[in-house]
Amino acid sequence: MSEVKISAETRTEFGKGAARRIRRDSKVPGVLYGHGSEPLHLTFPGHDLLLALRTPNVLISLDIDGKSNELAIPKAVQRDPLKGFLEHVDLQLVKRGEQVTVEIPVHAEGELAPGGNLLEHVLNALPVEAEATHIPEALTVSIEGLEAGASVLAKDIALPKGVTLAVDEDAVVLQVLSAQAEEAAEGEAEGEEAAAEA
């Protein structure tokens, strides 16, 4: 997995006004927490952080005030719902060799069996436990030839060495829905709407 270096500054101003001033300077307010230490309030360069967060579960090497270096992974990212820019980020402190629980995006590859069936992502990301510096960026699952009614369970997904499931192994991750069942459900919903309007 990639490791990205980002400089950060400690901040002493809090509240909405302070956060707005930070964002006006093209920076992002955030908090670093973990390992029983007091939460550390930081300011990050907006563009650098935005680029880093394009990689899921990116490992961030923080240079704080030019004095201390810490490793962290993103835990919560708040974005503006309309413009998409970063508003706030929570980072979790990690150490090399430490096991962390994260959610890894699941990508499906291949073609379903003919018949216009639909693939439903029950889980878009799979909760796993992995070593902090070896978190996989994504997991790929073959759906080649799957027919209506087929499911892919958590235990069916091949995990890299050192990565274990942090969810029930029988949890459904993907399932194939029959195109006819989908149409029937839509027809029922339309019938109910018509009945409600009558």
Short mmCIF file of C-alpha atoms in Angstrom, two decimals:
data_model
loop_
_atom_site.label_atom_id
_atom_site.label_comp_id
_atom_site.label_asym_id
_atom_site.label_seq_id
_atom_site.Cartn_x
_atom_site.Cartn_y
_atom_site.Cartn_z
CA MET A 1 0.00 0.00 0.00
CA SER A 2 1.10 3.57 -0.55
CA GLU A 3 2.53 5.78 2.17
CA VAL A 4 2.10 9.53 1.72
CA LYS A 5 4.02 12.22 3.59
CA ILE A 6 1.98 15.23 4.69
CA SER A 7 3.04 18.16 6.85
CA ALA A 8 0.62 19.24 9.59
CA GLU A 9 0.45 22.09 12.07
CA THR A 10 -1.05 21.94 15.55
CA ARG A 11 -3.95 24.35 16.02
CA THR A 12 -5.24 26.14 19.07
CA GLU A 13 -8.35 27.78 17.59
CA PHE A 14 -11.59 25.80 17.57
CA GLY A 15 -15.21 26.27 16.54
CA LYS A 16 -16.99 27.05 13.28
CA GLY A 17 -15.37 30.47 12.78
CA ALA A 18 -11.86 29.07 13.19
CA ALA A 19 -12.67 26.16 10.84
CA ARG A 20 -13.96 28.59 8.19
CA ARG A 21 -10.76 30.67 8.44
CA ILE A 22 -8.64 27.51 8.05
CA ARG A 23 -10.61 26.42 4.95
CA ARG A 24 -10.34 29.94 3.46
CA ASP A 25 -6.54 29.44 3.53
CA SER A 26 -6.98 26.20 1.48
CA LYS A 27 -6.28 24.10 4.55
CA VAL A 28 -8.33 21.43 6.32
CA PRO A 29 -8.93 21.11 10.09
CA GLY A 30 -8.61 17.64 11.58
CA VAL A 31 -7.98 15.52 14.66
CA LEU A 32 -5.39 12.82 15.29
CA TYR A 33 -6.28 10.30 18.01
CA GLY A 34 -5.47 6.80 19.22
CA HIS A 35 -3.25 4.74 21.52
CA GLY A 36 -4.82 6.35 24.59
CA SER A 37 -3.20 9.73 23.85
CA GLU A 38 -5.02 13.06 24.02
CA PRO A 39 -6.60 14.00 20.66
CA LEU A 40 -4.30 16.34 18.74
CA HIS A 41 -6.00 19.11 16.75
CA LEU A 42 -4.21 19.73 13.47
CA THR A 43 -4.36 21.71 10.23
CA PHE A 44 -3.45 20.02 6.94
CA PRO A 45 -2.66 21.42 3.47
CA GLY A 46 -5.94 20.94 1.58
CA HIS A 47 -4.59 19.91 -1.83
CA ASP A 48 -2.06 17.40 -0.43
CA LEU A 49 -4.69 15.80 1.80
CA LEU A 50 -7.25 15.63 -1.03
CA LEU A 51 -4.75 13.80 -3.26
CA ALA A 52 -3.78 11.39 -0.44
CA LEU A 53 -7.41 10.51 0.35
CA ARG A 54 -8.05 9.36 -3.23
CA THR A 55 -6.45 6.07 -2.11
CA PRO A 56 -8.74 4.14 0.30
CA ASN A 57 -7.12 3.47 3.71
CA VAL A 58 -4.00 5.40 2.70
CA LEU A 59 -1.14 5.32 5.22
CA ILE A 60 -0.20 8.91 6.05
CA SER A 61 3.21 9.83 7.44
CA LEU A 62 2.59 13.05 9.35
CA ASP A 63 5.32 15.64 9.89
CA ILE A 64 3.80 17.64 12.76
CA ASP A 65 5.22 21.17 13.16
CA GLY A 66 8.50 19.86 11.75
CA LYS A 67 9.16 18.14 15.10
CA SER A 68 7.47 14.75 15.31
CA ASN A 69 6.60 12.07 12.77
CA GLU A 70 3.50 9.94 13.24
CA LEU A 71 1.76 7.28 11.12
CA ALA A 72 -2.01 7.50 10.70
CA ILE A 73 -4.90 6.16 8.63
CA PRO A 74 -8.12 8.08 7.82
CA LYS A 75 -11.14 7.10 9.95
CA ALA A 76 -13.74 9.76 9.11
CA VAL A 77 -13.76 12.28 6.27
CA GLN A 78 -16.35 15.06 6.03
CA ARG A 79 -16.86 16.63 2.61
CA ASP A 80 -19.06 19.48 1.45
CA PRO A 81 -22.17 17.66 0.06
CA LEU A 82 -22.40 19.94 -2.98
CA LYS A 83 -18.85 20.95 -3.88
CA GLY A 84 -17.06 17.87 -2.55
CA PHE A 85 -14.17 19.75 -0.91
CA LEU A 86 -12.80 18.49 2.41
CA GLU A 87 -14.31 20.04 5.54
CA HIS A 88 -12.74 17.95 8.32
CA VAL A 89 -10.78 14.72 8.74
CA ASP A 90 -10.28 12.32 11.66
CA LEU A 91 -7.05 10.32 11.58
CA GLN A 92 -6.20 7.30 13.72
CA LEU A 93 -2.67 6.92 15.03
CA VAL A 94 -1.08 3.58 14.08
CA LYS A 95 2.26 1.86 14.59
CA ARG A 96 4.17 -0.37 12.19
CA GLY A 97 3.26 -4.01 12.91
CA GLU A 98 -0.03 -3.07 14.61
CA GLN A 99 -3.26 -4.78 13.50
CA VAL A 100 -6.10 -2.40 12.57
CA THR A 101 -9.70 -2.93 11.48
CA VAL A 102 -10.56 -1.23 8.19
CA GLU A 103 -13.07 -1.54 5.35
CA ILE A 104 -11.64 -2.53 1.95
CA PRO A 105 -13.58 -1.66 -1.24
CA VAL A 106 -14.85 -4.71 -3.15
CA HIS A 107 -14.63 -4.66 -6.98
CA ALA A 108 -16.53 -7.17 -9.14
CA GLU A 109 -15.02 -8.34 -12.42
CA GLY A 110 -16.43 -10.51 -15.19
CA GLU A 111 -19.86 -10.91 -16.79
CA LEU A 112 -23.01 -12.37 -15.22
CA ALA A 113 -24.75 -15.24 -17.00
CA PRO A 114 -26.94 -13.99 -19.91
CA GLY A 115 -30.48 -12.93 -19.02
CA GLY A 116 -30.25 -9.29 -17.93
CA ASN A 117 -29.86 -10.13 -14.23
CA LEU A 118 -28.65 -7.47 -11.83
CA LEU A 119 -25.69 -7.48 -9.44
CA GLU A 120 -26.40 -6.05 -5.99
CA HIS A 121 -23.54 -4.91 -3.75
CA VAL A 122 -24.84 -5.81 -0.28
CA LEU A 123 -21.48 -4.70 1.16
CA ASN A 124 -19.53 -2.12 -0.88
CA ALA A 125 -16.57 -2.62 1.42
CA LEU A 126 -15.44 -5.67 3.40
CA PRO A 127 -14.42 -5.17 7.07
CA VAL A 128 -11.03 -6.82 7.62
CA GLU A 129 -8.17 -6.82 10.07
CA ALA A 130 -4.74 -6.08 8.60
CA GLU A 131 -1.30 -4.87 9.58
CA ALA A 132 -1.35 -1.05 9.52
CA THR A 133 1.38 -0.75 6.87
CA HIS A 134 0.01 -3.55 4.65
CA ILE A 135 -3.64 -2.65 4.10
CA PRO A 136 -4.84 -3.76 0.65
CA GLU A 137 -6.28 -0.96 -1.51
CA ALA A 138 -9.13 -3.13 -2.86
CA LEU A 139 -10.38 -6.71 -3.17
CA THR A 140 -11.43 -8.15 -6.53
CA VAL A 141 -14.14 -10.80 -6.91
CA SER A 142 -15.00 -12.72 -10.08
CA ILE A 143 -18.73 -12.78 -10.92
CA GLU A 144 -18.14 -14.56 -14.24
CA GLY A 145 -21.17 -16.65 -15.22
CA LEU A 146 -23.10 -16.17 -11.96
CA GLU A 147 -26.85 -16.71 -12.35
CA ALA A 148 -29.91 -15.26 -10.57
CA GLY A 149 -29.99 -16.30 -6.92
CA ALA A 150 -26.20 -16.70 -6.65
CA SER A 151 -24.39 -14.99 -3.77
CA VAL A 152 -20.77 -14.23 -2.94
CA LEU A 153 -20.10 -14.59 0.79
CA ALA A 154 -17.31 -12.96 2.78
CA LYS A 155 -15.54 -16.33 3.11
CA ASP A 156 -15.53 -16.71 -0.72
CA ILE A 157 -13.27 -13.67 -1.17
CA ALA A 158 -9.55 -14.40 -1.39
CA LEU A 159 -7.67 -12.25 1.13
CA PRO A 160 -3.98 -11.33 0.90
CA LYS A 161 -1.58 -12.96 3.38
CA GLY A 162 -1.88 -11.47 6.86
CA VAL A 163 -5.43 -10.13 6.27
CA THR A 164 -8.39 -11.69 8.13
CA LEU A 165 -12.15 -11.10 8.06
CA ALA A 166 -13.63 -8.75 10.65
CA VAL A 167 -17.19 -9.74 9.70
CA ASP A 168 -19.20 -13.00 9.84
CA GLU A 169 -17.74 -15.32 7.19
CA ASP A 170 -21.28 -16.09 5.94
CA ALA A 171 -22.14 -12.39 5.42
CA VAL A 172 -23.44 -11.77 1.88
CA VAL A 173 -21.19 -9.35 -0.03
CA LEU A 174 -22.68 -9.62 -3.54
CA GLN A 175 -25.84 -11.23 -4.83
CA VAL A 176 -27.37 -11.68 -8.27
CA LEU A 177 -31.00 -10.60 -8.60
CA SER A 178 -33.34 -11.90 -11.27
CA ALA A 179 -34.37 -9.20 -13.74
CA GLN A 180 -37.98 -10.54 -13.56
CA ALA A 181 -38.04 -10.25 -9.75
CA GLU A 182 -36.87 -6.64 -10.03
CA GLU A 183 -39.61 -5.84 -12.58
CA ALA A 184 -42.25 -7.58 -10.41
CA ALA A 185 -41.17 -5.53 -7.38
CA GLU A 186 -41.44 -2.31 -9.42
CA GLY A 187 -44.86 -3.36 -10.73
CA GLU A 188 -46.08 -4.02 -7.17
CA ALA A 189 -44.79 -0.62 -6.02
CA GLU A 190 -46.60 1.11 -8.93
CA GLY A 191 -49.81 -0.82 -8.11
CA GLU A 192 -49.60 0.28 -4.47
CA GLU A 193 -49.04 3.91 -5.53
CA ALA A 194 -52.06 3.76 -7.86
CA ALA A 195 -54.17 2.25 -5.05
CA ALA A 196 -53.02 4.99 -2.66
CA GLU A 197 -53.94 7.71 -5.16
CA ALA A 198 -57.42 6.22 -5.84
#
